[in-house]
CSV table of C-alpha atoms and ligand atoms in Angstrom, one decimal:
chain,number,residue,atom,x,y,z
A,265,MET,CA,9.2,12.3,-7.5
A,266,ASN,CA,6.5,10.6,-9.0
A,267,ILE,CA,4.3,8.2,-6.3
A,268,ARG,CA,5.4,5.3,-8.0
A,269,THR,CA,8.6,5.5,-7.2
A,270,ARG,CA,8.0,6.9,-3.6
A,271,LEU,CA,5.8,4.2,-3.3
A,272,VAL,CA,8.9,1.7,-3.6
A,273,HIS,CA,11.6,4.2,-2.4
A,274,PRO,CA,10.1,4.9,1.5
A,275,PRO,CA,12.2,6.6,3.4
A,276,ARG,CA,15.2,4.9,5.7
A,277,ILE,CA,15.1,5.4,9.4
A,278,PRO,CA,16.9,8.1,10.9
A,279,GLY,CA,20.3,5.9,12.0
A,280,GLU,CA,19.5,2.9,11.3
A,281,PRO,CA,23.0,1.0,10.8
A,282,ALA,CA,21.9,-1.6,9.1
A,283,ARG,CA,20.8,0.6,5.4
A,284,ALA,CA,18.2,-2.8,5.5
A,285,VAL,CA,16.4,-2.4,2.1
A,286,SER,CA,13.0,-3.2,3.7
A,287,THR,CA,12.0,-1.1,6.7
A,288,PRO,CA,12.8,-3.1,9.9
A,289,ILE,CA,10.7,-4.1,12.8
A,290,TYR,CA,10.8,-2.5,15.3
A,291,GLN,CA,8.9,-5.2,17.5
A,292,THR,CA,9.3,-3.8,20.9
A,293,ALA,CA,6.6,-1.3,23.2
A,294,THR,CA,8.8,0.8,24.7
A,295,PHE,CA,12.5,2.6,24.0
A,296,GLU,CA,14.3,3.7,26.6
A,297,GLN,CA,14.8,6.8,27.6
A,298,GLN,CA,17.8,9.1,27.4
A,299,LEU,CA,17.4,11.5,30.5
A,300,ASP,CA,19.7,13.9,29.6
A,301,GLU,CA,18.6,14.5,26.2
A,302,GLY,CA,15.1,15.3,26.4
A,303,GLY,CA,13.4,11.5,26.6
A,304,GLY,CA,14.6,10.7,22.4
A,305,ARG,CA,12.3,10.9,19.6
A,306,TRP,CA,10.3,7.8,20.4
A,307,ASP,CA,8.9,6.8,23.3
A,308,TYR,CA,5.9,3.6,23.3
A,309,SER,CA,5.0,2.2,20.8
A,310,ARG,CA,1.6,3.8,21.6
A,311,SER,CA,2.1,7.1,20.8
A,312,GLY,CA,5.0,6.4,18.3
A,313,ASN,CA,7.2,3.7,16.5
A,314,PRO,CA,9.6,4.1,13.7
A,315,THR,CA,8.1,1.1,11.0
A,316,ARG,CA,4.9,2.7,11.8
A,317,ASP,CA,6.3,6.8,11.1
A,318,ILE,CA,7.8,5.0,8.1
A,319,LEU,CA,5.0,3.9,7.0
A,320,GLU,CA,2.5,7.2,7.5
A,321,SER,CA,5.0,9.0,6.0
A,322,GLN,CA,4.8,7.4,3.2
A,323,LEU,CA,0.2,7.7,3.5
A,324,ALA,CA,0.7,11.1,3.9
A,325,ALA,CA,2.3,11.5,0.6
A,326,LEU,CA,0.0,9.4,-1.4
A,327,ASP,CA,-2.9,11.2,0.0
A,328,GLY,CA,-1.0,14.5,-0.6
A,329,ALA,CA,-1.3,15.0,3.2
A,330,THR,CA,1.3,17.4,5.2
A,331,ARG,CA,0.6,14.0,8.1
A,332,ALA,CA,-0.9,11.1,8.2
A,333,PHE,CA,-2.2,8.3,10.9
A,334,ALA,CA,-2.3,4.6,11.1
A,335,PHE,CA,-4.9,2.7,12.8
A,336,ASN,CA,-5.6,-0.7,13.4
A,337,SER,CA,-8.4,-0.8,11.3
A,338,GLY,CA,-10.6,1.1,9.1
A,339,MET,CA,-13.1,1.0,11.6
A,340,ALA,CA,-10.6,2.9,14.4
A,341,ALA,CA,-10.0,5.3,11.4
A,342,VAL,CA,-13.5,5.9,11.3
A,343,SER,CA,-14.2,6.8,15.1
A,344,ALA,CA,-11.2,8.6,15.8
A,345,THR,CA,-12.8,10.5,12.6
A,346,LEU,CA,-16.5,10.5,15.2
A,347,ARG,CA,-13.7,11.7,18.1
A,348,LEU,CA,-14.0,14.8,17.0
A,349,LEU,CA,-17.7,16.0,17.8
A,350,GLN,CA,-19.2,16.4,20.3
A,351,SER,CA,-22.3,16.3,22.9
A,352,GLY,CA,-24.5,19.2,21.0
A,353,ASP,CA,-23.0,18.5,17.5
A,354,GLU,CA,-24.5,18.3,14.4
A,355,LEU,CA,-22.7,15.5,11.3
A,356,VAL,CA,-24.3,15.0,8.2
A,357,VAL,CA,-23.5,11.7,6.9
A,358,GLY,CA,-24.2,9.9,3.0
A,359,GLU,CA,-27.6,7.6,3.9
A,360,ASP,CA,-25.8,5.1,1.3
A,361,LEU,CA,-22.4,4.4,4.0
A,362,TYR,CA,-20.6,1.0,4.9
A,363,GLY,CA,-22.1,-1.3,7.3
A,364,GLY,CA,-19.6,-0.5,9.7
A,365,THR,CA,-19.9,3.3,10.0
A,366,ASN,CA,-23.7,2.9,9.8
A,367,ARG,CA,-23.5,0.9,12.5
A,368,ILE,CA,-21.6,3.1,14.4
A,369,LEU,CA,-24.1,6.4,13.8
A,370,LEU,CA,-26.9,4.7,14.2
A,371,ASP,CA,-26.0,3.2,18.2
A,372,LEU,CA,-22.2,4.9,19.3
A,373,ALA,CA,-22.6,8.4,17.9
A,374,PRO,CA,-26.0,9.1,19.3
A,375,ARG,CA,-25.1,7.5,22.5
A,376,THR,CA,-22.8,11.0,22.8
A,377,GLY,CA,-25.5,13.0,21.9
A,378,VAL,CA,-24.1,13.5,19.0
A,379,VAL,CA,-26.8,14.5,16.6
A,380,VAL,CA,-26.5,12.5,13.0
A,381,ARG,CA,-29.0,13.0,9.8
A,382,PHE,CA,-28.5,11.0,6.6
A,383,VAL,CA,-28.9,12.3,3.3
A,384,ASP,CA,-28.4,11.5,-0.3
A,385,THR,CA,-24.9,12.5,-1.2
A,386,ARG,CA,-25.8,12.7,-4.9
A,387,ASN,CA,-28.1,16.1,-4.5
A,388,LEU,CA,-26.6,18.7,-3.4
A,389,ASP,CA,-30.1,21.1,-2.4
A,390,GLU,CA,-30.9,18.4,0.2
A,391,ILE,CA,-26.7,18.8,1.6
A,392,ALA,CA,-27.2,22.2,1.9
A,393,ARG,CA,-30.6,21.8,3.1
A,394,ALA,CA,-29.1,19.5,6.7
A,395,ILE,CA,-25.5,21.1,7.0
A,396,THR,CA,-26.6,24.7,10.1
A,397,TRP,CA,-23.7,26.3,11.4
A,398,HIS,CA,-24.4,23.3,14.2
A,399,THR,CA,-22.9,20.9,11.9
A,400,LYS,CA,-19.1,20.4,12.8
A,401,LEU,CA,-18.7,17.7,10.1
A,402,VAL,CA,-20.1,16.3,6.8
A,403,PHE,CA,-18.8,12.7,6.1
A,404,ILE,CA,-19.2,10.7,2.8
A,405,GLU,CA,-17.7,7.8,0.2
A,406,THR,CA,-17.7,7.8,-3.1
A,407,PRO,CA,-18.6,6.1,-5.1
A,408,THR,CA,-20.7,4.5,-2.6
A,409,ASN,CA,-20.6,0.7,-1.8
A,410,PRO,CA,-21.7,-1.1,-3.1
A,411,ARG,CA,-24.0,0.9,-5.6
A,412,LEU,CA,-21.2,2.7,-7.2
A,413,ARG,CA,-23.3,6.4,-6.1
A,414,VAL,CA,-20.8,9.1,-6.9
A,415,ALA,CA,-20.8,12.2,-4.8
A,416,ASP,CA,-19.6,16.0,-6.0
A,417,ILE,CA,-16.4,15.9,-3.3
A,418,ALA,CA,-15.4,19.5,-4.4
A,419,ALA,CA,-19.3,21.0,-4.0
A,420,ILE,CA,-19.7,19.3,-0.8
A,421,ALA,CA,-16.6,20.7,0.3
A,422,ASP,CA,-17.9,24.3,-0.5
A,423,LEU,CA,-21.0,24.0,1.5
A,424,ALA,CA,-19.4,22.3,4.7
A,425,HIS,CA,-17.2,25.2,4.7
A,426,ALA,CA,-19.2,28.1,3.7
A,427,ARG,CA,-20.3,26.8,7.6
A,428,GLY,CA,-17.6,26.4,9.5
A,429,ALA,CA,-17.9,22.3,9.1
A,430,THR,CA,-15.6,19.3,8.2
A,431,LEU,CA,-15.5,17.6,5.0
A,432,ALA,CA,-14.2,13.6,5.5
A,433,VAL,CA,-14.1,11.8,3.0
A,434,ASP,CA,-13.9,7.6,2.9
A,435,ASN,CA,-11.9,7.0,-0.1
A,436,SER,CA,-11.9,2.4,0.4
A,437,MET,CA,-13.4,2.0,-2.6
A,438,LEU,CA,-10.9,4.1,-5.0
A,439,SER,CA,-7.3,4.1,-2.8
A,440,PRO,CA,-5.3,7.5,-3.1
A,441,LEU,CA,-3.9,6.8,-6.4
A,442,LEU,CA,-7.2,7.3,-8.3
A,443,GLN,CA,-9.0,10.2,-5.9
A,444,LYS,CA,-7.0,12.6,-3.9
A,445,PRO,CA,-10.0,14.0,-1.4
A,446,LEU,CA,-7.7,16.7,0.1
A,447,GLU,CA,-7.4,18.1,-2.9
A,448,LEU,CA,-10.4,18.5,-4.2
A,449,GLY,CA,-10.9,20.0,-0.7
A,450,ALA,CA,-11.9,17.5,1.7
A,451,ASP,CA,-10.2,18.4,5.2
A,452,ILE,CA,-9.8,14.4,6.4
A,453,ALA,CA,-9.2,11.9,3.8
A,454,LEU,CA,-10.3,7.7,5.4
A,455,GLN,CA,-8.9,5.0,3.9
A,456,SER,CA,-9.7,1.3,5.0
A,457,GLY,CA,-6.3,-0.3,4.4
A,458,THR,CA,-7.4,-3.9,4.7
A,459,LYS,CA,-9.0,-3.2,0.9
A,460,LEU,CA,-6.6,-1.9,-1.5
A,461,LEU,CA,-3.9,-0.7,-0.4
A,462,GLY,CA,-3.2,-3.8,1.6
A,463,GLY,CA,-4.3,-5.8,-1.3
A,464,HIS,CA,-3.4,-9.1,-0.2
A,465,SER,CA,-6.9,-9.9,2.4
A,466,ASP,CA,-4.1,-10.7,4.8
A,467,LEU,CA,-4.4,-7.4,7.8
A,468,THR,CA,-6.7,-5.6,8.7
A,469,ALA,CA,-5.8,-1.6,8.7
A,470,GLY,CA,-7.5,1.9,8.0
A,471,VAL,CA,-5.8,5.8,7.2
A,472,LEU,CA,-6.6,9.6,8.5
A,473,ALA,CA,-5.1,11.8,6.3
A,474,VAL,CA,-5.3,16.0,7.4
A,475,ARG,CA,-3.5,18.8,5.4
A,476,ASP,CA,-4.3,20.9,8.4
A,477,GLU,CA,-1.5,20.9,11.1
A,478,ARG,CA,-3.9,21.8,14.3
A,479,LEU,CA,-6.3,18.8,13.1
A,480,ALA,CA,-3.5,16.8,12.7
A,481,GLU,CA,-2.4,17.4,16.1
A,482,ARG,CA,-5.9,16.4,17.9
A,483,LEU,CA,-5.5,13.3,15.5
A,484,ALA,CA,-2.7,12.3,17.1
A,485,PHE,CA,-4.2,12.8,20.7
A,486,VAL,CA,-6.8,10.8,20.1
A,487,GLN,CA,-5.1,8.1,18.4
A,488,ASN,CA,-2.6,7.5,21.7
A,489,CYS,CA,-5.8,8.2,24.4
A,490,ASP,CA,-7.1,5.3,22.0
A,491,GLY,CA,-4.6,3.2,21.6
A,492,THR,CA,-5.5,2.4,18.2
A,493,ALA,CA,-2.6,3.2,15.6
A,494,LEU,CA,-1.2,-0.1,13.9
A,495,ALA,CA,1.4,-2.6,14.9
A,496,PRO,CA,4.4,-2.9,14.0
A,497,PHE,CA,4.4,-6.0,12.5
A,498,ASP,CA,1.1,-4.4,10.1
A,499,SER,CA,3.0,-1.7,9.9
A,500,TRP,CA,5.3,-3.6,7.6
A,501,LEU,CA,3.0,-5.6,5.5
A,502,LEU,CA,0.8,-2.2,4.7
A,503,LEU,CA,4.5,-1.1,4.2
A,504,ARG,CA,4.4,-3.9,1.7
A,505,GLY,CA,1.1,-3.8,-0.3
A,506,LEU,CA,1.8,-0.3,-0.8
A,507,GLU,CA,4.8,-1.0,-3.0
A,508,THR,CA,3.3,-2.9,-5.3
A,509,LEU,CA,-0.7,-0.8,-4.9
A,510,GLU,CA,0.0,0.8,-8.6
A,511,VAL,CA,0.7,-2.2,-10.3
A,512,ARG,CA,-1.9,-4.1,-8.9
A,513,LEU,CA,-4.6,-1.4,-9.5
A,514,SER,CA,-4.0,-0.7,-13.3
A,515,ARG,CA,-4.4,-4.1,-14.0
A,516,GLN,CA,-7.3,-5.2,-12.0
A,517,GLN,CA,-8.7,-1.7,-12.8
A,518,ALA,CA,-8.3,-2.7,-16.4
A,519,SER,CA,-9.7,-6.2,-15.9
A,520,ALA,CA,-12.9,-4.7,-13.9
A,521,GLN,CA,-13.7,-2.5,-16.8
A,522,ARG,CA,-13.1,-5.4,-19.0
A,523,LEU,CA,-15.7,-7.4,-17.2
A,524,ALA,CA,-18.0,-4.7,-16.6
A,525,ASP,CA,-18.2,-4.2,-20.7
A,526,TRP,CA,-18.7,-7.9,-20.9
A,527,LEU,CA,-21.2,-7.8,-17.9
A,528,ALA,CA,-23.6,-4.6,-19.7
A,529,ARG,CA,-23.5,-6.7,-22.9
A,530,ARG,CA,-25.4,-9.4,-21.6
A,531,PRO,CA,-29.4,-9.2,-21.6
A,532,ASP,CA,-29.8,-11.2,-18.8
A,533,LEU,CA,-29.2,-8.9,-16.3
A,534,LYS,CA,-31.5,-5.8,-14.4
A,535,ALA,CA,-28.3,-3.8,-14.4
A,536,VAL,CA,-24.4,-2.9,-13.5
A,537,HIS,CA,-23.2,-0.6,-12.0
A,538,TYR,CA,-19.8,1.0,-12.3
A,539,PRO,CA,-18.4,4.5,-12.8
A,540,GLY,CA,-17.1,3.2,-16.5
A,541,LEU,CA,-20.2,2.6,-18.3
A,542,PRO,CA,-21.6,4.9,-20.1
A,543,GLY,CA,-24.5,4.5,-19.0
A,544,HIS,CA,-23.8,5.5,-15.2
A,545,ALA,CA,-25.8,7.8,-13.8
A,546,GLY,CA,-22.7,9.9,-12.0
A,547,ALA,CA,-19.7,9.4,-14.7
A,548,TYR,CA,-19.3,12.5,-15.5
A,549,THR,CA,-18.4,13.3,-11.7
A,550,HIS,CA,-16.7,10.9,-11.3
A,551,TYR,CA,-13.7,11.6,-13.6
A,552,ARG,CA,-14.1,15.2,-12.4
A,553,GLN,CA,-12.6,14.4,-9.5
A,554,ALA,CA,-10.9,10.5,-10.3
A,555,ALA,CA,-8.6,9.0,-12.4
A,556,GLY,CA,-10.2,5.4,-12.7
A,557,PRO,CA,-13.1,3.8,-12.4
A,558,GLY,CA,-11.9,1.2,-9.6
A,559,VAL,CA,-11.7,-2.4,-9.0
A,560,VAL,CA,-15.4,-2.8,-7.8
A,561,LEU,CA,-19.1,-3.5,-10.0
A,562,SER,CA,-22.1,-4.9,-8.7
A,563,ILE,CA,-24.6,-6.0,-10.5
A,564,GLU,CA,-28.6,-7.4,-10.5
A,565,VAL,CA,-28.6,-10.9,-11.7
A,566,GLY,CA,-32.9,-10.5,-11.4
A,567,SER,CA,-33.6,-13.0,-8.0
A,568,THR,CA,-32.5,-14.0,-4.7
A,569,THR,CA,-31.7,-17.2,-5.7
A,570,ARG,CA,-29.7,-16.2,-9.1
A,571,ALA,CA,-27.5,-14.1,-6.6
A,572,ARG,CA,-26.5,-16.8,-4.2
A,573,GLN,CA,-26.5,-19.4,-7.2
A,574,LEU,CA,-24.1,-16.8,-8.7
A,575,ALA,CA,-21.8,-16.8,-5.3
A,576,GLU,CA,-21.9,-21.3,-5.0
A,577,ARG,CA,-21.1,-21.5,-8.5
A,578,ALA,CA,-17.9,-18.7,-9.2
A,579,ARG,CA,-15.5,-20.6,-8.7
A,580,LEU,CA,-12.4,-18.2,-9.1
A,581,PHE,CA,-14.0,-15.6,-6.8
A,582,ASN,CA,-14.5,-15.6,-3.1
A,583,THR,CA,-17.7,-15.5,-0.9
A,584,VAL,CA,-16.4,-12.5,1.3
A,585,VAL,CA,-17.8,-9.2,3.2
A,586,SER,CA,-13.9,-7.3,1.7
A,587,PHE,CA,-12.7,-5.9,-1.3
A,588,GLY,CA,-9.6,-4.6,-3.0
A,589,SER,CA,-7.7,-7.6,-2.4
A,590,VAL,CA,-5.3,-9.5,-5.6
A,591,SER,CA,-8.1,-12.7,-5.1
A,592,SER,CA,-11.5,-11.7,-7.2
A,593,SER,CA,-14.2,-12.3,-5.0
A,594,ILE,CA,-17.9,-11.7,-4.6
A,595,CYS,CA,-20.3,-10.4,-1.9
A,596,ILE,CA,-24.3,-10.2,-1.3
A,597,PRO,CA,-24.1,-7.4,-0.1
A,598,GLY,CA,-27.6,-7.6,1.6
A,599,ALA,CA,-26.7,-11.3,3.2
A,600,MET,CA,-23.8,-10.2,3.9
A,601,SER,CA,-21.9,-6.8,4.2
A,602,HIS,CA,-24.9,-5.0,4.9
A,603,ALA,CA,-27.1,-7.5,6.3
A,604,SER,CA,-26.9,-5.3,9.9
A,605,ILE,CA,-29.3,-2.5,8.1
A,606,ALA,CA,-33.0,-2.7,7.7
A,607,PRO,CA,-34.6,-4.1,5.2
A,608,ALA,CA,-36.3,-1.2,4.6
A,609,GLU,CA,-33.2,0.9,4.7
A,610,ARG,CA,-31.6,-1.2,2.4
A,611,ALA,CA,-34.1,-0.9,-0.1
A,612,LYS,CA,-34.0,2.9,0.0
A,613,ARG,CA,-30.8,2.2,-0.8
A,614,GLY,CA,-31.0,0.3,-3.7
A,615,ILE,CA,-29.6,-2.6,-2.0
A,616,SER,CA,-32.1,-5.0,-4.2
A,617,ASP,CA,-31.7,-8.6,-2.5
A,618,ASP,CA,-30.3,-9.9,-6.3
A,619,LEU,CA,-27.5,-7.0,-6.3
A,620,VAL,CA,-23.9,-9.1,-6.3
A,621,ARG,CA,-20.9,-7.0,-5.6
A,622,ILE,CA,-17.4,-8.2,-7.3
A,623,SER,CA,-13.9,-7.1,-6.8
A,624,VAL,CA,-11.5,-8.0,-9.9
A,625,GLY,CA,-8.6,-9.2,-8.4
A,626,VAL,CA,-5.3,-9.8,-11.3
A,627,GLU,CA,-6.0,-13.1,-12.1
A,628,ASP,CA,-6.3,-13.7,-15.9
A,629,VAL,CA,-8.9,-11.6,-17.2
A,630,ALA,CA,-9.9,-14.6,-20.2
A,631,ASP,CA,-10.4,-17.0,-16.9
A,632,LEU,CA,-12.7,-14.9,-14.8
A,633,ILE,CA,-15.4,-14.1,-17.4
A,634,ALA,CA,-15.3,-17.6,-18.6
A,635,ASP,CA,-16.2,-18.4,-14.6
A,636,LEU,CA,-18.2,-16.1,-14.5
A,637,ASP,CA,-20.3,-17.4,-17.8
A,638,GLN,CA,-20.1,-20.9,-16.0
A,639,ALA,CA,-21.5,-19.1,-12.9
A,640,LEU,CA,-24.4,-17.0,-14.5
A,641,ARG,CA,-25.8,-20.0,-16.6
A,642,GLU,CA,-29.2,-20.4,-16.9
A,643,ASP,CA,-29.8,-24.2,-16.5
A,644,GLY,CA,-28.5,-25.0,-13.5
A,645,ALA,CA,-25.6,-27.4,-13.5
A,646,ALA,CA,-22.4,-25.4,-13.4
A,647,ALA,CA,-19.9,-26.4,-16.2
A,648,PRO,CA,-17.5,-29.0,-16.0
A,649,THR,CA,-14.4,-27.6,-14.7
A,650,THR,CA,-10.9,-29.6,-13.9
A,651,ARG,CA,-11.6,-27.6,-10.8
A,652,PRO,CA,-12.8,-29.5,-8.1
A,653,ALA,CA,-15.7,-26.8,-7.0
A,654,ARG,CA,-15.2,-24.9,-3.7
A,655,SER,CA,-17.4,-26.8,-0.5
A,656,LEU,CA,-20.4,-24.4,-0.1
A,657,VAL,CA,-18.9,-24.4,3.9
A,658,GLY,CA,-18.8,-20.6,4.8
A,659,LYS,CA,-20.3,-19.6,1.8
A,660,VAL,CA,-23.4,-17.4,2.3
A,661,GLY,CA,-26.5,-20.5,1.6
A,662,SER,CA,-24.9,-22.6,4.5
A,663,LYS,CA,-23.8,-19.8,7.2
A,664,GLY,CA,-25.8,-16.9,6.4
A,665,LYS,CA,-23.2,-14.5,7.7
A,666,ALA,CA,-26.2,-11.7,9.0
A,667,GLU,CA,-23.6,-9.9,10.5
A,668,VAL,CA,-21.0,-6.7,8.8
A,669,ALA,CA,-17.6,-7.7,9.3
B,1399,PLP,C1,-14.3,-1.9,4.7
B,1399,PLP,C2,-14.3,-0.6,4.7
B,1399,PLP,C3,-14.6,0.1,6.3
B,1399,PLP,C4,-13.9,-0.1,7.4
B,1399,PLP,O1,-12.7,-1.1,7.2
B,1399,PLP,P1,-12.2,-2.0,7.9
B,1399,PLP,O2,-10.2,-1.9,7.4
B,1399,PLP,O3,-13.0,-2.9,7.6
B,1399,PLP,O4,-12.5,-1.8,9.0
B,1399,PLP,C5,-14.6,1.4,6.3
B,1399,PLP,N1,-14.8,2.1,5.0
B,1399,PLP,C6,-15.3,1.7,3.8
B,1399,PLP,C7,-15.9,2.3,2.4
B,1399,PLP,C8,-14.9,-0.2,4.1
B,1399,PLP,O5,-15.1,-0.5,2.6
């Protein structure tokens, strides 16, 4: 069965009497134990819940995994992955990671005695040098957020495996519909379900998908110990998000490509970063491992002032730290999602203060282009519109949100 078909036909909960088409929400903490029958399949929702089980089977199918785990946020999934390490273990990670992941690696991970090494994941020689016999885990993102830098998953998997290390790939930027890390040799595929999988900015969720049964057992143990599994109602929301993942993604991606083409033709921008553009440095590697360029792009607009103006004037783009939703959004990473990273470190990663990240939603693409066109106008005045300009409360300039979400 094609995954597109499977996503709208989730398996039924065994024994569900009403034969409900929408997976029932088992909003319960406990399940009555049948002592004479060995306790039954479910006992406590922290360790297992029928609604979550259906979600996890869909997530496993999506990633080509044997098992998947649904967490209450992407960060909980990241934490569970790092729980595989113990004091003295070495961890090799990309230097261009999600701000929240970076925060754990700089603060919490070293406290447990784990040694963290940051590498440029585009450079295979650098990665090969960083991996030692003490390296237990290699953790990367591709393409990275917000610079859209591309790493070669299969080549990095080989380097990790040659030294007995596990490779985890944070695939939140593309979703398993566009890139399947496990098929490319990774051992753990990670997703923030908050982004494309949920797709509606109405829940936080995270996913780990694996093929190896021992790794699965360990992650199930960690998830149950820490109590980080996704709640029944949120599991249902994510199941509903998955049903439209393919149609949302194809529409959003087609629009992102059109927007990127249009932006790349503008003489007033310093750079447009998107793997779907012919000049993109990682395009060749990207298309060997992914089925499309995704829905996120970033642009360098020339100055901080112009970046802020763009965010404030754009009416159809919410100024938010997330991406992948049905509604388009804008983020200034230096001031928002990546503000917790020191300026020198940001510069090293190519996150200049004029960098603007754009996530493309399902709106009409001509509307989106017209909106960005008026927002990028240099004359200082926004074009007249029938829609009132959004209040600036909560926008970057007024709040200066200086923390990663
Ligand atoms: C958002 C994000 C996360 C964290 O996910 P949450 O659901 O916000 O906890 C991790 N990695 C990447 C690449 C992300 O974009």
